[in-house]
């Protein structure tokens, strides 16, 4: 066949422009695509040779070779796979999205299809070569055809291609990229090797390049005629767990995470069913510096049939588990045309849900272990990652109960490590709620006057001091059937824990102090919604609380620090009728100043900030001198 010029089908000019300029965000992707296509071609030959061993000709070892010519400015990707006939070259290279791989897959049945390590499901991967090349030449011969039935296909990607018959001794395909000006970096061994290592390291076939040695006389690296593999050709996660040592797992983690420490834990599983995938996931021992950046991409690498697709497959792991590192290798995950963005689908959701459950399972194993060392591992994990895990309570309703069991808090019984299950197991007889208080620090929470009655009765209160806790509490309403109740909201109601005598005494105090309460309400009308006698105070004269449904003082401060406007609502002042300072109020000549000081002290004890500190100091000084 003499050289013939053909027009591409289907407005190829515009489509090629899209492929080479818009479809791929990273130009080095072209090498991944072409190596993947070469791997596919070898796999196709392997399958066809099951019925016709003669197709192997005199080269039974399948391989991919990558070479370059600096003078000619060409980069060549060669394989000794199935190759193409003239008709196949015209059909598959002359038509966008005419995928030979997809057609081949359609012909496979049963177990053959399951085992086929075929990668490219779209017919555009080949054209990604035009990202770096202004001309692509393909020389190919189909296995089983004579040497004089080789084919040369050539195009500048401008709407036409040339086709001619050549003599090609070896079967398979050579894709020759004539690089554009400015793309000389792909004529460097280190650049090509590093790209192959990044994207195609785990392709099961050997990927060979010519070895380089140091020429002392010329003082430079010289390319030899010896070929050497540049990929490992074995995916760690595809091997049986029994074949992998803990040291190998740890080294692989360090390689993919760039961490210097071994991971805290890992899980390695092959999932079969409607979606087939392998997962190798790690929990780091220490928090990364960018843990608090919620916009940070996830740490899970996505492979499809051991070919690297993306570094940060965020769709496969929820945001609150963004610290998880690892690999997910899918057998049949649907990708978009560029293979760089996941299409949201049932398969993607199934992998995300399955991976989330595996990670939570790892954490549960550590948290519930009877082994002291494992428990300590979880305690260390919680210190670094606990606040991030709390984000999941509002993001992952499906696993809300599992997450709540993993949470650890400080309480009036312990400074750390208290689980909600621990708390419930220690609840007093007749206690109906899980009590908590939020504060800016552990010290502020511990010494809050709102805890006095609880401390007196030995009732445990959770001390929540993380910034995320207020947000978490807007989604976590109960645990094990017990509601969570703030000790700083509403009138204190201890239910069965408060005896009748205490209730009666409180009612009598409220009645006796009614004139004083009315006077305080008038004096503090611009600062307090209400003033009432309380039973929650033992040693302190007063405290402030907010009503159920109102924004707590702690949350209001957090919103202000974040530059947001908190809903305006006045707190309620509660006074201890038994306290000497409160009794001194009645009939005092400095009633107004004492009332204001009492309120200011309650604000300070709650962790708040005074709107007019100078006025407070002035009143205190006047009272001290008076």
Coordinates of C-alpha atoms in Angstrom, one line a residue:
X1 CA 0.0 0.0 0.0
X2 CA 1.4 3.4 -1.0
X3 CA 1.1 6.3 1.4
X4 CA -2.5 7.4 1.7
X5 CA -3.9 10.5 3.4
X6 CA -7.2 10.1 5.3
X7 CA -9.3 12.6 7.2
X8 CA -10.1 11.9 10.8
X9 CA -13.8 11.2 11.6
X10 CA -16.1 13.4 13.7
X11 CA -14.8 16.9 13.8
X12 CA -11.5 15.6 15.1
X13 CA -9.8 19.0 14.9
X14 CA -11.9 20.4 17.7
X15 CA -11.8 17.1 19.7
X16 CA -8.0 16.9 19.4
X17 CA -7.8 20.5 20.7
X18 CA -9.9 19.6 23.7
X19 CA -7.8 16.4 24.4
X20 CA -4.5 18.2 24.2
X21 CA -5.3 21.5 25.9
X22 CA -8.2 21.0 28.2
X23 CA -8.7 17.3 29.1
X24 CA -5.5 16.8 31.0
X25 CA -4.3 19.1 33.8
X26 CA -0.8 17.6 33.9
X27 CA 1.1 17.1 30.7
X28 CA 3.2 14.2 32.0
X29 CA -0.1 12.2 32.0
X30 CA 0.6 11.3 28.3
X31 CA 3.3 8.8 29.3
X32 CA 0.9 7.1 31.7
X33 CA -1.6 6.7 28.9
X34 CA 0.8 5.4 26.3
X35 CA 2.5 3.0 28.7
X36 CA -1.0 1.8 29.7
X37 CA -2.0 1.3 26.1
X38 CA 1.2 -0.7 25.6
X39 CA 0.4 -2.9 28.6
X40 CA -3.1 -3.4 27.2
X41 CA -1.6 -4.6 23.9
X42 CA 0.5 -7.2 25.7
X43 CA -2.4 -8.4 27.7
X44 CA -4.5 -8.8 24.6
X45 CA -1.8 -10.9 23.0
X46 CA -1.6 -13.1 26.1
X47 CA -5.3 -13.8 25.9
X48 CA -5.4 -14.5 22.2
X49 CA -2.3 -16.7 22.5
X50 CA -4.3 -19.0 24.9
X51 CA -6.0 -20.3 21.8
X52 CA -3.1 -19.7 19.3
X53 CA 0.4 -20.0 20.9
X54 CA 2.0 -19.2 17.5
X55 CA 1.1 -15.5 18.0
X56 CA 4.0 -15.3 20.4
X57 CA 6.2 -16.0 17.4
X58 CA 9.8 -16.1 18.7
X59 CA 9.3 -13.6 21.6
X60 CA 7.3 -15.1 24.4
X61 CA 8.4 -12.5 27.0
X62 CA 6.0 -9.6 27.0
X63 CA 7.5 -6.2 27.8
X64 CA 7.3 -2.4 27.2
X65 CA 10.4 -0.4 26.2
X66 CA 10.8 3.4 26.5
X67 CA 13.6 5.1 24.6
X68 CA 14.5 8.6 23.3
X69 CA 16.8 10.2 20.7
X70 CA 18.1 13.6 21.8
X71 CA 19.2 14.6 18.2
X72 CA 15.9 13.7 16.6
X73 CA 14.0 14.9 19.6
X74 CA 11.8 11.8 19.7
X75 CA 10.5 9.7 22.6
X76 CA 9.4 6.2 21.7
X77 CA 7.2 3.8 23.6
X78 CA 7.4 0.3 22.2
X79 CA 5.6 -3.0 23.1
X80 CA 5.7 -6.5 21.7
X81 CA 2.0 -7.0 22.2
X82 CA -0.8 -7.8 19.8
X83 CA -0.1 -5.0 17.4
X84 CA -2.5 -3.7 14.6
X85 CA -3.2 -4.5 11.0
X86 CA -3.8 -1.7 8.5
X87 CA -7.5 -1.9 8.9
X88 CA -7.2 -1.8 12.7
X89 CA -4.8 1.1 12.6
X90 CA -7.3 3.1 10.5
X91 CA -10.2 2.1 12.7
X92 CA -8.6 2.6 16.1
X93 CA -6.2 5.5 15.4
X94 CA -8.4 7.3 12.9
X95 CA -11.4 7.6 15.1
X96 CA -11.7 9.4 18.4
X97 CA -13.2 7.3 21.2
X98 CA -12.9 4.1 19.1
X99 CA -11.3 2.0 21.8
X100 CA -9.8 -1.3 20.8
X101 CA -9.6 -2.2 24.5
X102 CA -13.3 -1.7 25.0
X103 CA -14.1 -3.7 21.9
X104 CA -11.8 -6.5 23.1
X105 CA -13.3 -6.5 26.6
X106 CA -16.8 -6.9 25.0
X107 CA -15.5 -10.2 23.4
X108 CA -14.2 -11.6 26.6
X109 CA -16.5 -13.8 28.7
X110 CA -16.5 -15.4 32.1
X111 CA -13.3 -15.7 34.0
X112 CA -11.2 -14.3 31.2
X113 CA -12.9 -10.9 31.6
X114 CA -12.4 -11.0 35.3
X115 CA -8.7 -11.6 35.0
X116 CA -8.0 -9.2 32.1
X117 CA -5.7 -6.5 33.3
X118 CA -6.9 -4.0 30.7
X119 CA -6.7 -0.4 31.4
X120 CA -7.9 2.0 28.7
X121 CA -11.7 2.1 28.4
X122 CA -11.7 5.2 26.2
X123 CA -10.2 5.9 22.8
X124 CA -8.6 9.2 23.7
X125 CA -5.6 8.2 25.7
X126 CA -3.4 7.8 22.7
X127 CA -4.1 11.3 21.5
X128 CA -2.7 12.7 24.8
X129 CA 0.7 12.4 23.1
X130 CA -0.2 15.6 21.2
X131 CA 0.2 17.5 24.5
X132 CA 4.0 17.3 24.1
X133 CA 4.4 16.2 20.4
X134 CA 3.7 18.1 17.2
X135 CA 3.7 14.8 15.2
X136 CA 3.1 11.2 16.3
X137 CA 4.2 8.2 14.2
X138 CA 3.0 4.7 14.9
X139 CA 4.7 1.7 13.5
X140 CA 2.9 -1.5 14.1
X141 CA 2.4 -5.1 13.0
X142 CA -0.3 -7.5 14.2
X143 CA 0.9 -10.7 15.7
X144 CA 0.5 -13.6 13.2
X145 CA 0.9 -11.4 10.1
X146 CA 4.1 -11.4 8.0
X147 CA 6.8 -8.9 8.4
X148 CA 5.9 -7.1 5.2
X149 CA 2.4 -6.4 6.5
X150 CA 3.5 -3.7 9.0
X151 CA 1.8 -0.4 9.0
X152 CA 3.0 3.2 9.6
X153 CA 0.4 5.7 10.8
X154 CA 1.4 9.4 11.1
X155 CA -0.4 12.6 12.0
X156 CA 0.2 16.1 13.2
X157 CA -3.2 16.1 14.9
X158 CA -4.6 18.7 12.6
X159 CA -7.5 16.7 11.1
X160 CA -5.6 14.3 8.8
X161 CA -3.4 11.2 9.1
X162 CA -1.2 9.2 6.7
X163 CA -1.2 5.5 6.4
X164 CA 1.3 3.3 4.6
X165 CA 2.6 -0.3 4.5
X166 CA 6.1 -1.0 5.9
X167 CA 8.2 -3.9 6.7
X168 CA 8.4 -4.5 10.5
X169 CA 10.3 -7.5 11.7
X170 CA 8.9 -7.7 15.3
X171 CA 5.3 -7.8 16.2
X172 CA 3.8 -5.1 18.3
X173 CA 3.7 -1.3 18.2
X174 CA 6.2 1.6 18.4
X175 CA 4.6 5.0 19.3
X176 CA 7.1 7.7 18.3
X177 CA 6.5 11.2 19.6
X178 CA 8.2 14.1 17.8
X179 CA 8.5 16.5 20.7
X180 CA 7.5 20.1 20.4
X181 CA 9.9 23.0 21.2
X182 CA 10.2 23.3 25.0
X183 CA 9.4 19.7 25.8
X184 CA 13.1 18.6 25.9
X185 CA 12.7 17.5 29.5
X186 CA 11.2 14.3 28.3
X187 CA 14.5 13.5 26.6
X188 CA 16.1 13.1 30.0
X189 CA 16.4 9.7 31.6
X190 CA 15.6 10.9 35.1
X191 CA 12.5 12.7 34.0
X192 CA 11.1 9.7 32.1
X193 CA 12.1 7.3 34.9
X194 CA 10.5 9.4 37.6
X195 CA 7.3 9.7 35.6
X196 CA 7.1 6.0 35.0
X197 CA 7.8 5.3 38.7
X198 CA 5.0 7.7 39.7
X199 CA 2.3 6.5 37.4
X200 CA 3.2 3.0 36.1
X201 CA 5.4 1.5 38.8
X202 CA 3.0 -1.3 39.5
X203 CA 2.1 -2.5 36.0
X204 CA 2.8 -6.2 36.0
X205 CA 4.9 -6.1 32.8
X206 CA 8.5 -5.0 32.9
X207 CA 9.0 -1.5 31.6
X208 CA 12.6 -1.3 30.2
X209 CA 14.9 1.7 29.5
X210 CA 18.5 1.7 28.3
X211 CA 20.9 1.8 31.2
X212 CA 23.1 4.9 31.8
X213 CA 26.6 4.9 33.1
X214 CA 29.0 7.6 34.2
X215 CA 31.7 8.4 31.6
X216 CA 34.6 9.8 33.7
X217 CA 36.5 11.0 30.6
X218 CA 33.5 12.9 29.2
X219 CA 32.3 13.8 32.7
X220 CA 28.7 12.9 31.9
X221 CA 26.1 10.1 31.9
X222 CA 26.3 8.0 28.8
X223 CA 23.5 5.7 27.5
X224 CA 24.5 2.1 27.0
X225 CA 22.9 -0.6 24.9
X226 CA 21.9 -2.6 28.0
X227 CA 18.2 -2.5 28.9
X228 CA 17.0 -2.5 32.5
X229 CA 13.6 -2.5 34.2
X230 CA 12.6 0.8 35.7
X231 CA 9.4 -0.3 37.4
X232 CA 8.9 -2.8 40.2
X233 CA 6.3 -4.7 38.2
X234 CA 4.7 -5.9 41.4
X235 CA 2.0 -4.0 43.4
X236 CA 2.4 -4.6 47.1
X237 CA -1.3 -4.4 47.7
X238 CA -2.0 -7.0 45.0
X239 CA 0.0 -9.6 46.9
X240 CA -1.3 -11.9 49.6
X241 CA -1.1 -10.5 53.2
X242 CA 0.7 -13.6 54.3
X243 CA 3.6 -12.7 51.9
X244 CA 4.1 -9.2 53.2
X245 CA 6.1 -8.4 56.4
X246 CA 5.3 -5.5 58.7
X247 CA 8.5 -3.9 57.7
X248 CA 7.4 -3.9 54.0
X249 CA 4.0 -2.4 55.0
X250 CA 5.8 0.3 56.9
X251 CA 8.2 1.1 54.1
X252 CA 5.4 1.3 51.6
X253 CA 3.6 3.7 53.9
X254 CA 6.7 5.9 54.2
X255 CA 7.1 5.9 50.4
X256 CA 3.5 7.1 49.7
X257 CA 3.1 9.5 52.6
X258 CA 6.7 10.9 52.8
X259 CA 6.5 10.3 56.5
X260 CA 9.6 9.4 58.5
X261 CA 7.7 7.4 61.2
X262 CA 5.9 4.1 60.9
X263 CA 2.1 4.3 60.7
X264 CA -0.1 3.7 63.8
X265 CA -2.1 1.0 62.1
X266 CA -3.0 -0.4 58.6
X267 CA -5.7 -2.5 56.9
X268 CA -5.3 -4.5 53.8
X269 CA -8.3 -6.1 52.1
X270 CA -9.6 -7.3 48.8
X271 CA -13.3 -6.6 48.4
X272 CA -15.3 -8.7 46.0
X273 CA -18.9 -8.3 44.9
X274 CA -20.6 -5.9 42.6
X275 CA -17.6 -3.6 43.0
X276 CA -14.2 -5.2 43.1
X277 CA -11.3 -3.4 44.6
X278 CA -8.3 -3.7 46.9
X279 CA -7.6 -1.3 49.7
X280 CA -4.4 -0.7 51.7
X281 CA -5.1 2.1 54.1
X282 CA -2.9 3.6 56.9
X283 CA -3.5 5.7 59.9
X284 CA -0.5 8.0 60.6
X285 CA 1.1 8.0 64.0
X286 CA 1.4 11.8 64.0
X287 CA -0.8 14.6 62.6
X288 CA 0.5 16.3 59.5
X289 CA 1.1 20.1 59.6
X290 CA -1.9 20.7 57.2
X291 CA -4.4 18.6 59.2
X292 CA -6.6 21.6 59.9
X293 CA -6.9 22.6 56.2
X294 CA -10.3 21.2 55.2
X295 CA -9.6 22.1 51.6
X296 CA -6.6 19.9 51.5
X297 CA -7.0 16.9 49.2
X298 CA -7.2 13.5 50.7
X299 CA -4.2 11.1 51.1
X300 CA -5.6 8.1 49.2
X301 CA -4.0 7.2 45.8
X302 CA -6.3 5.7 43.2
X303 CA -5.2 3.0 40.9
X304 CA -7.2 1.2 38.3
X305 CA -5.8 -2.2 37.5
X306 CA -2.5 -1.1 39.1
X307 CA -2.1 2.0 36.9
X308 CA -1.9 5.2 38.9
X309 CA -4.8 7.6 38.3
X310 CA -4.6 10.3 40.9
X311 CA -2.9 11.2 44.1
X312 CA -5.8 12.6 46.0
X313 CA -9.0 10.6 45.4
X314 CA -11.0 12.7 47.8
X315 CA -14.3 11.2 46.5
X316 CA -13.2 7.8 48.0
X317 CA -12.7 9.1 51.6
X318 CA -14.8 11.5 53.6
X319 CA -13.3 14.9 54.6
X320 CA -13.1 14.1 58.3
X321 CA -10.8 11.1 57.5
X322 CA -8.5 13.3 55.4
X323 CA -5.5 12.1 57.5
X324 CA -5.8 8.5 56.1
X325 CA -3.1 7.5 53.6
X326 CA -3.0 4.6 51.3
X327 CA -4.0 3.0 48.0
X328 CA -7.3 1.9 46.5
X329 CA -7.0 -0.2 43.4
X330 CA -10.3 -0.8 41.5
X331 CA -10.9 -3.4 38.9
X332 CA -13.8 -1.6 37.2
X333 CA -14.1 2.0 38.6
X334 CA -15.8 4.3 36.0
X335 CA -13.6 7.3 35.2
X336 CA -14.2 10.3 33.2
X337 CA -12.6 10.6 29.8
X338 CA -9.3 12.1 31.1
X339 CA -9.1 9.5 33.9
X340 CA -8.3 12.4 36.3
X341 CA -11.8 13.0 37.8
X342 CA -14.0 10.4 39.3
X343 CA -17.6 10.2 38.1
X344 CA -20.0 10.0 41.1
X345 CA -21.6 6.6 40.8
X346 CA -22.8 3.7 42.9
X347 CA -19.3 2.1 42.6
X348 CA -17.6 5.2 44.0
X349 CA -20.1 5.4 46.8
X350 CA -19.6 1.7 47.6
X351 CA -15.8 2.2 47.8
X352 CA -16.1 5.3 49.9
X353 CA -18.5 3.6 52.3
X354 CA -16.5 0.4 52.5
X355 CA -13.2 2.3 53.0
X356 CA -14.8 4.5 55.8
X357 CA -16.0 1.4 57.6
X358 CA -12.5 -0.2 57.4
X359 CA -10.9 2.9 58.9
X360 CA -13.5 3.1 61.7
X361 CA -13.0 -0.6 62.3
X362 CA -9.2 -0.1 62.7
X363 CA -9.9 2.6 65.2
X364 CA -12.4 0.5 67.1
X365 CA -9.9 -2.3 67.3
X366 CA -7.4 0.0 69.0
X367 CA -9.9 1.7 71.2
X368 CA -11.5 -1.5 72.5
X369 CA -8.4 -3.6 72.8
X370 CA -7.6 -5.2 76.1
X371 CA -3.9 -4.7 75.4
X372 CA -2.5 -1.7 77.2
X373 CA -0.1 -0.8 74.4
X374 CA -3.0 -0.8 71.9
X375 CA -5.1 1.4 74.1
X376 CA -2.2 3.8 74.5
X377 CA -1.9 3.9 70.7
X378 CA -5.5 5.0 70.5
X379 CA -5.0 7.6 73.3
X380 CA -2.1 9.1 71.3
X381 CA -4.2 9.0 68.1
X382 CA -7.0 10.9 69.8
X383 CA -4.7 13.6 71.0
X384 CA -3.6 14.3 67.5
X385 CA -6.7 13.5 65.4
X386 CA -9.7 13.6 67.8
X387 CA -10.9 17.1 66.8
X388 CA -10.9 16.1 63.1
X389 CA -12.8 12.9 63.8
X390 CA -15.4 14.9 65.6
X391 CA -16.2 16.6 62.3
X392 CA -17.7 13.3 61.1
X393 CA -20.6 13.5 63.5
X394 CA -22.3 16.0 61.3
X395 CA -20.9 14.8 58.0
X396 CA -21.5 11.1 58.2
X397 CA -24.9 10.3 59.6
X398 CA -24.6 6.7 58.6
X399 CA -21.7 6.1 61.0
X400 CA -22.7 8.6 63.7
X401 CA -23.2 6.0 66.4
X402 CA -19.8 4.3 65.6
X403 CA -18.1 7.7 65.7
X404 CA -19.7 8.7 69.0
X405 CA -18.3 5.5 70.6
X406 CA -14.8 6.5 69.5
X407 CA -14.9 9.9 71.0
X408 CA -12.9 10.7 74.2
X409 CA -13.3 13.6 76.6
X410 CA -12.1 15.1 79.8
X411 CA -14.6 15.1 82.7
X412 CA -14.8 16.0 86.4
X413 CA -13.6 12.4 87.0
X414 CA -10.6 12.4 84.6
X415 CA -8.6 14.9 82.6
X416 CA -8.7 12.7 79.4
X417 CA -9.8 9.4 77.9
X418 CA -13.5 9.3 79.0
X419 CA -15.7 7.7 76.5
X420 CA -19.5 8.2 76.4
X421 CA -19.9 4.5 77.2
X422 CA -17.6 5.0 80.3
X423 CA -19.8 7.9 81.4
X424 CA -23.1 6.1 81.0
X425 CA -21.7 3.1 83.0
X426 CA -20.9 5.5 85.9
X427 CA -24.2 7.4 85.9
X428 CA -25.9 7.8 89.2
X429 CA -29.1 5.9 89.9
X430 CA -31.9 8.0 88.7
X431 CA -29.7 10.2 86.4
X432 CA -31.4 10.6 83.1
X433 CA -29.0 12.8 81.1
X434 CA -25.4 13.0 80.1
X435 CA -24.2 16.4 81.5
X436 CA -21.5 18.5 79.9
X437 CA -20.1 22.0 79.9
X438 CA -18.2 23.8 77.1
X439 CA -15.4 26.2 77.8
X440 CA -12.3 27.8 76.3
X441 CA -9.9 25.7 78.4
X442 CA -9.8 22.7 80.7
X443 CA -9.1 25.0 83.7
X444 CA -12.0 27.2 82.9
X445 CA -14.3 24.2 82.6
X446 CA -13.1 22.6 85.8
X447 CA -13.6 25.7 87.9
X448 CA -16.9 26.9 86.4
X449 CA -19.4 27.7 89.2
X450 CA -22.1 25.9 87.2
X451 CA -20.5 22.6 88.2
X452 CA -20.8 23.2 92.0
X453 CA -24.0 21.3 92.7
X454 CA -22.8 18.4 90.4
X455 CA -19.5 18.2 92.2
X456 CA -21.3 18.2 95.6
X457 CA -23.6 15.3 94.5
X458 CA -20.7 13.4 92.8
X459 CA -22.4 13.7 89.4
X460 CA -19.9 13.4 86.5
X461 CA -19.8 16.2 83.9
X462 CA -18.0 16.1 80.6
X463 CA -15.6 19.0 80.1
X464 CA -15.7 20.0 76.4
X465 CA -12.9 22.4 75.4
X466 CA -12.2 21.8 71.7
X467 CA -13.3 24.5 69.3
X468 CA -15.2 21.9 67.3
X469 CA -17.3 20.7 70.3
X470 CA -20.0 23.3 70.0
X471 CA -20.5 22.3 66.3
X472 CA -20.4 18.7 67.2
X473 CA -23.1 19.1 69.9
X474 CA -25.4 20.6 67.3
X475 CA -25.5 17.1 65.7
X476 CA -25.0 14.8 68.7
X477 CA -28.2 14.9 70.7
X478 CA -28.0 11.6 72.6
X479 CA -26.0 8.5 73.3
X480 CA -27.3 5.1 74.3
X481 CA -30.8 6.6 74.7
X482 CA -29.5 9.3 77.1
X483 CA -29.8 13.0 76.0
X484 CA -26.8 15.3 76.2
X485 CA -27.6 18.3 78.5
X486 CA -25.6 21.4 79.1
X487 CA -25.2 22.4 82.7
X488 CA -25.0 26.0 81.5
X489 CA -28.3 26.1 79.7
X490 CA -31.8 26.6 81.3
X491 CA -32.7 26.1 85.0
X492 CA -30.9 23.2 86.6
X493 CA -33.1 20.2 86.8
X494 CA -31.5 17.1 88.4
X495 CA -34.8 15.3 88.4
X496 CA -34.7 12.3 90.7
X497 CA -31.2 13.3 91.9
X498 CA -32.6 16.3 93.8
X499 CA -34.6 15.4 96.9
X500 CA -37.9 17.0 97.9
X501 CA -36.4 19.0 100.7
X502 CA -33.9 20.7 98.3
X503 CA -36.7 21.6 96.0
X504 CA -38.9 23.0 98.7
X505 CA -36.0 25.0 100.1
X506 CA -35.3 26.5 96.7
X507 CA -39.0 27.5 96.2
X508 CA -39.1 29.1 99.7
X509 CA -35.8 31.1 98.9
X510 CA -37.3 32.3 95.6
X511 CA -40.4 33.6 97.3
X512 CA -38.4 35.2 100.1
X513 CA -36.0 36.9 97.7
X514 CA -38.7 38.1 95.3
X515 CA -38.3 41.8 96.2
X516 CA -34.5 41.5 95.8
X517 CA -34.9 39.7 92.5
X518 CA -37.2 42.4 91.2
X519 CA -34.7 45.1 92.2
X520 CA -31.9 43.2 90.5
X521 CA -33.9 42.7 87.3
X522 CA -34.5 46.5 87.2
X523 CA -30.8 47.3 87.7
X524 CA -29.6 44.7 85.2
X525 CA -32.4 45.1 82.7
X526 CA -30.0 46.0 79.9
X527 CA -27.6 43.1 80.6
X528 CA -29.7 40.2 81.9
X529 CA -32.9 38.6 80.5
X530 CA -33.9 37.4 84.0
X531 CA -32.6 37.0 87.6
X532 CA -33.5 34.0 89.6
X533 CA -32.5 32.0 92.7
X534 CA -30.7 28.8 91.8
X535 CA -29.8 25.5 93.5
X536 CA -26.8 24.9 91.2
X537 CA -24.4 27.1 93.2
X538 CA -22.7 26.0 96.4
X539 CA -19.7 28.3 96.9
X540 CA -20.1 31.0 94.3
X541 CA -22.5 34.0 94.7
X542 CA -23.8 34.0 91.1
X543 CA -23.4 32.6 87.6
X544 CA -24.9 33.3 84.2
X545 CA -26.7 30.8 82.1
X546 CA -28.5 30.9 78.7
X547 CA -31.9 29.5 78.0
X548 CA -32.4 26.3 76.0
X549 CA -32.1 27.1 72.3
X550 CA -30.0 30.2 72.8
X551 CA -26.3 30.5 71.7
X552 CA -24.0 29.7 74.6
X553 CA -21.4 32.3 75.7
X554 CA -18.6 30.0 74.5
X555 CA -20.1 29.6 71.0
X556 CA -20.8 33.3 70.8
X557 CA -17.1 34.0 71.5
X558 CA -16.0 31.4 68.9
X559 CA -18.2 33.0 66.3
X560 CA -16.8 36.4 67.1
X561 CA -13.2 35.2 66.8
X562 CA -14.2 33.7 63.4
X563 CA -15.4 37.2 62.3
X564 CA -19.1 36.1 62.4
X565 CA -22.0 37.8 64.1
X566 CA -23.6 35.7 66.9
X567 CA -27.3 36.0 67.5
X568 CA -27.9 38.6 70.2
X569 CA -29.5 37.2 73.4
X570 CA -29.2 38.3 77.0
X571 CA -28.1 35.7 79.6
X572 CA -29.9 34.9 82.8
X573 CA -28.3 35.7 86.1
X574 CA -28.7 33.0 88.8
X575 CA -27.9 33.9 92.4
X576 CA -27.0 31.8 95.4
X577 CA -29.4 32.9 98.2
X578 CA -27.2 31.4 100.8
X579 CA -24.1 33.4 99.9
X580 CA -23.0 36.2 102.1
X581 CA -22.4 38.6 99.2
X582 CA -26.0 38.1 98.0
X583 CA -27.3 38.7 101.5
X584 CA -25.3 41.9 101.7
X585 CA -27.1 43.2 98.7
X586 CA -30.4 43.7 100.6
X587 CA -30.4 47.2 102.0
X588 CA -26.9 48.1 100.8
X589 CA -26.2 51.7 100.0
X590 CA -24.1 50.5 97.0
X591 CA -26.8 48.2 95.6
X592 CA -26.3 49.2 92.0
X593 CA -22.6 48.9 92.0
X594 CA -22.7 45.5 93.9
X595 CA -25.3 44.2 91.4
X596 CA -23.1 45.2 88.4
X597 CA -20.0 43.7 90.0
X598 CA -21.9 40.5 90.8
X599 CA -22.9 40.2 87.2
X600 CA -19.4 41.1 85.9
X601 CA -17.9 38.4 88.1
X602 CA -20.3 35.9 86.8
X603 CA -19.3 36.8 83.2
X604 CA -15.6 36.4 84.0
X605 CA -16.2 33.1 85.8
X606 CA -18.0 31.8 82.7
X607 CA -15.0 32.7 80.6
X608 CA -16.5 35.7 79.0
X609 CA -15.1 39.2 78.4
X610 CA -16.4 42.4 79.9
X611 CA -17.6 45.1 77.5
X612 CA -16.4 47.8 79.9
X613 CA -13.5 46.5 82.0
X614 CA -12.7 50.0 83.3
X615 CA -16.1 50.4 84.7
X616 CA -15.8 47.1 86.6
X617 CA -12.4 48.1 88.0
X618 CA -13.8 51.5 89.1
X619 CA -16.8 49.9 90.9
X620 CA -14.5 47.3 92.7
X621 CA -12.2 50.1 93.8
X622 CA -15.0 52.2 95.1
X623 CA -16.5 49.2 97.0
X624 CA -13.1 48.4 98.5
X625 CA -12.5 51.9 99.7
X626 CA -16.1 52.3 100.9

